[in-house]
């Protein structure tokens, strides 16, 4: 009977040590995963900032193109006006 109790106590002791080991491994795994989460959250924040910067650049480019197109339009109108004046001059010379 004493031998059976000793065996039972040893089995319980083994199971307790195994549970303690498993618990420590689980805690270590959780710590590693928390570090990974923190790293990924930082990366997400950096990427959000990059996206915002890119969106700002896109807005600037669109604005620049709009201004450029207006400038082209203005130059085109000026050129048309110049050509119309020349045509008017030619017509006036023909009428003389």
Coordinates of N, CA and C in Angstrom, one line a residue:
X1 N 0.8 -1.2 0.0 CA 0.0 0.0 0.0 C 0.9 1.3 0.0
X2 N 1.9 1.3 0.8 CA 2.8 2.4 0.8 C 3.5 2.6 -0.5
X3 N 3.7 1.5 -1.2 CA 4.3 1.6 -2.5 C 3.4 2.2 -3.5
X4 N 2.1 1.8 -3.4 CA 1.1 2.4 -4.3 C 0.9 3.9 -4.1
X5 N 1.0 4.3 -2.8 CA 0.9 5.7 -2.5 C 2.1 6.5 -3.1
X6 N 3.2 5.9 -2.9 CA 4.5 6.5 -3.5 C 4.3 6.6 -5.0
X7 N 3.8 5.6 -5.7 CA 3.7 5.7 -7.1 C 2.7 6.7 -7.5
X8 N 1.6 6.8 -6.8 CA 0.6 7.8 -7.1 C 1.1 9.2 -6.8
X9 N 1.9 9.4 -5.8 CA 2.5 10.7 -5.5 C 3.5 11.1 -6.6
X10 N 4.3 10.1 -7.0 CA 5.2 10.4 -8.1 C 4.5 10.8 -9.4
X11 N 3.4 10.1 -9.7 CA 2.6 10.4 -10.9 C 2.1 11.8 -10.8
X12 N 1.5 12.1 -9.6 CA 1.0 13.5 -9.4 C 2.1 14.5 -9.6
X13 N 3.3 14.2 -9.0 CA 4.4 15.1 -9.1 C 4.8 15.3 -10.5
X14 N 4.9 14.2 -11.3 CA 5.2 14.3 -12.7 C 4.2 15.1 -13.5
X15 N 3.0 14.9 -13.2 CA 1.9 15.7 -13.9 C 2.0 17.2 -13.6
X16 N 2.3 17.5 -12.3 CA 2.4 18.9 -11.9 C 3.6 19.5 -12.6
X17 N 4.7 18.8 -12.6 CA 5.9 19.4 -13.3 C 5.6 19.6 -14.8
X18 N 4.9 18.6 -15.4 CA 4.5 18.7 -16.8 C 3.6 19.9 -17.0
X19 N 2.6 20.1 -16.2 CA 1.7 21.2 -16.3 C 2.4 22.5 -16.1
X20 N 3.4 22.6 -15.2 CA 4.1 23.8 -14.9 C 5.0 24.1 -16.2
X21 N 5.6 23.1 -16.8 CA 6.4 23.3 -18.0 C 5.5 23.8 -19.1
X22 N 4.3 23.1 -19.3 CA 3.4 23.5 -20.4 C 2.9 25.0 -20.2
X23 N 2.7 25.3 -18.9 CA 2.2 26.7 -18.6 C 3.3 27.7 -18.9
X24 N 4.6 27.4 -18.6 CA 5.7 28.3 -18.9 C 5.8 28.4 -20.4
X25 N 5.7 27.4 -21.1 CA 5.8 27.4 -22.6 C 4.6 28.3 -23.1
X26 N 3.4 28.1 -22.6 CA 2.3 28.9 -23.0 C 2.5 30.4 -22.7
X27 N 3.1 30.7 -21.6 CA 3.3 32.1 -21.2 C 4.4 32.7 -22.2
X28 N 5.4 31.9 -22.5 CA 6.5 32.4 -23.4 C 5.9 32.6 -24.8
X29 N 5.0 31.7 -25.2 CA 4.4 31.9 -26.5 C 3.5 33.1 -26.6
X30 N 2.8 33.4 -25.5 CA 1.9 34.6 -25.4 C 2.8 35.8 -25.5
X31 N 3.9 35.8 -24.8 CA 4.8 37.0 -24.8 C 5.3 37.2 -26.2
X32 N 5.7 36.2 -26.9 CA 6.2 36.3 -28.2 C 5.1 36.8 -29.2
X33 N 3.9 36.3 -29.0 CA 2.8 36.8 -29.8 C 2.5 38.2 -29.6
X34 N 2.6 38.6 -28.3 CA 2.3 40.0 -27.9 C 3.3 41.0 -28.6
X35 N 4.6 40.5 -28.6 CA 5.6 41.3 -29.3 C 5.4 41.4 -30.8
X36 N 4.9 40.3 -31.3 CA 4.6 40.3 -32.8 C 3.4 41.2 -33.1
X37 N 2.4 41.2 -32.2 CA 1.3 42.1 -32.3 C 1.7 43.5 -32.3
X38 N 2.6 43.9 -31.3 CA 3.1 45.2 -31.2 C 3.8 45.6 -32.5
X39 N 4.7 44.7 -33.0 CA 5.4 45.0 -34.2 C 4.5 45.2 -35.4
X40 N 3.5 44.4 -35.5 CA 2.6 44.5 -36.6 C 1.7 45.8 -36.5
X41 N 1.4 46.1 -35.3 CA 0.6 47.4 -35.1 C 1.4 48.6 -35.5
X42 N 2.7 48.6 -35.1 CA 3.6 49.7 -35.6 C 3.7 49.7 -37.1
X43 N 3.8 48.5 -37.7 CA 3.9 48.5 -39.1 C 2.7 49.0 -39.8
X44 N 1.5 48.6 -39.2 CA 0.2 49.1 -39.8 C 0.2 50.6 -39.7
X45 N 0.6 51.2 -38.5 CA 0.6 52.6 -38.4 C 1.5 53.3 -39.4
X46 N 2.7 52.7 -39.6 CA 3.6 53.3 -40.6 C 3.0 53.2 -42.0
X47 N 2.4 52.1 -42.3 CA 1.8 52.0 -43.6 C 0.6 53.0 -43.8
X48 N -0.2 53.2 -42.7 CA -1.2 54.2 -42.8 C -0.6 55.6 -43.0
X49 N 0.5 55.9 -42.4 CA 1.1 57.2 -42.6 C 1.6 57.3 -44.0
X50 N 2.2 56.2 -44.5 CA 2.7 56.2 -45.9 C 1.5 56.4 -46.9
X51 N 0.4 55.8 -46.6 CA -0.8 55.9 -47.5 C -1.3 57.3 -47.5
X52 N -1.3 57.9 -46.3 CA -1.7 59.3 -46.2 C -0.8 60.3 -47.0
X53 N 0.5 60.0 -46.9 CA 1.5 60.8 -47.6 C 1.3 60.6 -49.1
X54 N 1.1 59.4 -49.5 CA 0.8 59.1 -51.0 C -0.5 59.8 -51.4
X55 N -1.5 59.8 -50.6 CA -2.7 60.5 -50.9 C -2.5 62.0 -51.1
X56 N -1.7 62.5 -50.2 CA -1.4 64.0 -50.3 C -0.7 64.3 -51.6
X57 N 0.3 63.4 -51.9 CA 1.0 63.6 -53.2 C 0.1 63.5 -54.4
X58 N -0.9 62.5 -54.3 CA -1.8 62.4 -55.4 C -2.7 63.7 -55.6
X59 N -3.1 64.2 -54.4 CA -3.9 65.5 -54.5 C -3.1 66.6 -55.1
X60 N -1.8 66.7 -54.7 CA -0.9 67.7 -55.2 C -0.7 67.5 -56.7
X61 N -0.6 66.3 -57.2 CA -0.4 66.0 -58.6 C -1.6 66.4 -59.4
X62 N -2.8 66.0 -58.8 CA -4.1 66.4 -59.5 C -4.2 67.9 -59.6
X63 N -3.9 68.6 -58.5 CA -4.0 70.0 -58.5 C -3.0 70.6 -59.5
X64 N -1.8 70.1 -59.5 CA -0.8 70.5 -60.5 C -1.3 70.3 -61.9
X65 N -1.9 69.2 -62.2 CA -2.4 68.9 -63.6 C -3.5 69.8 -63.9
X66 N -4.4 70.1 -62.9 CA -5.5 71.0 -63.2 C -5.0 72.4 -63.5
X67 N -4.0 72.8 -62.8 CA -3.4 74.2 -63.0 C -2.7 74.1 -64.4
X68 N -2.0 73.1 -64.7 CA -1.3 72.9 -65.9 C -2.3 72.9 -67.1
X69 N -3.4 72.2 -66.9 CA -4.4 72.2 -68.0 C -5.0 73.6 -68.2
X70 N -5.2 74.3 -67.1 CA -5.8 75.7 -67.2 C -4.8 76.6 -67.9
X71 N -3.5 76.4 -67.6 CA -2.4 77.2 -68.3 C -2.4 76.8 -69.7
X72 N -2.5 75.6 -70.1 CA -2.5 75.1 -71.5 C -3.7 75.7 -72.2
X73 N -4.9 75.7 -71.5 CA -6.1 76.3 -72.0 C -5.9 77.8 -72.3
X74 N -5.3 78.5 -71.3 CA -5.1 79.9 -71.5 C -4.2 80.2 -72.7
X75 N -3.1 79.4 -72.7 CA -2.2 79.6 -73.9 C -2.8 79.3 -75.2
X76 N -3.7 78.3 -75.2 CA -4.4 77.9 -76.4 C -5.3 79.1 -76.8
X77 N -6.0 79.6 -75.9 CA -6.9 80.8 -76.1 C -6.1 81.9 -76.7
X78 N -5.0 82.2 -76.1 CA -4.2 83.3 -76.6 C -3.7 83.1 -78.0
X79 N -3.3 81.9 -78.3 CA -2.9 81.5 -79.7 C -4.1 81.7 -80.6
X80 N -5.2 81.2 -80.3 CA -6.4 81.4 -81.1 C -6.7 82.8 -81.4
X81 N -6.7 83.6 -80.3 CA -6.9 85.1 -80.4 C -5.9 85.7 -81.4
X82 N -4.7 85.3 -81.2 CA -3.6 85.8 -82.1 C -3.9 85.5 -83.6
X83 N -4.3 84.2 -83.8 CA -4.6 83.8 -85.2 C -5.8 84.5 -85.7
X84 N -6.8 84.7 -84.9 CA -8.0 85.5 -85.3 C -7.6 86.9 -85.7
X85 N -6.8 87.5 -85.0 CA -6.3 88.9 -85.3 C -5.6 88.9 -86.6
X86 N -4.8 87.9 -86.8 CA -4.0 87.8 -88.1 C -5.0 87.6 -89.3
X87 N -6.0 86.8 -89.1 CA -7.0 86.6 -90.1 C -7.8 87.9 -90.4
X88 N -8.1 88.6 -89.3 CA -8.8 89.9 -89.5 C -8.0 90.8 -90.2
X89 N -6.7 90.9 -89.9 CA -5.7 91.7 -90.7 C -5.7 91.4 -92.2
X90 N -5.7 90.1 -92.4 CA -5.7 89.6 -93.8 C -6.9 90.0 -94.5
X91 N -8.1 89.9 -93.9 CA -9.3 90.2 -94.5 C -9.4 91.7 -94.7
X92 N -8.9 92.5 -93.7 CA -8.9 93.9 -93.9 C -8.0 94.3 -95.1
X93 N -6.9 93.7 -95.2 CA -6.0 94.0 -96.4 C -6.7 93.6 -97.7
X94 N -7.4 92.5 -97.7 CA -8.1 92.1 -98.9 C -9.2 93.1 -99.3
X95 N -9.9 93.6 -98.3 CA -11.0 94.6 -98.5 C -10.5 95.9 -99.0
X96 N -9.3 96.3 -98.9 CA -8.8 97.6 -99.4 C -8.6 97.6 -100.8

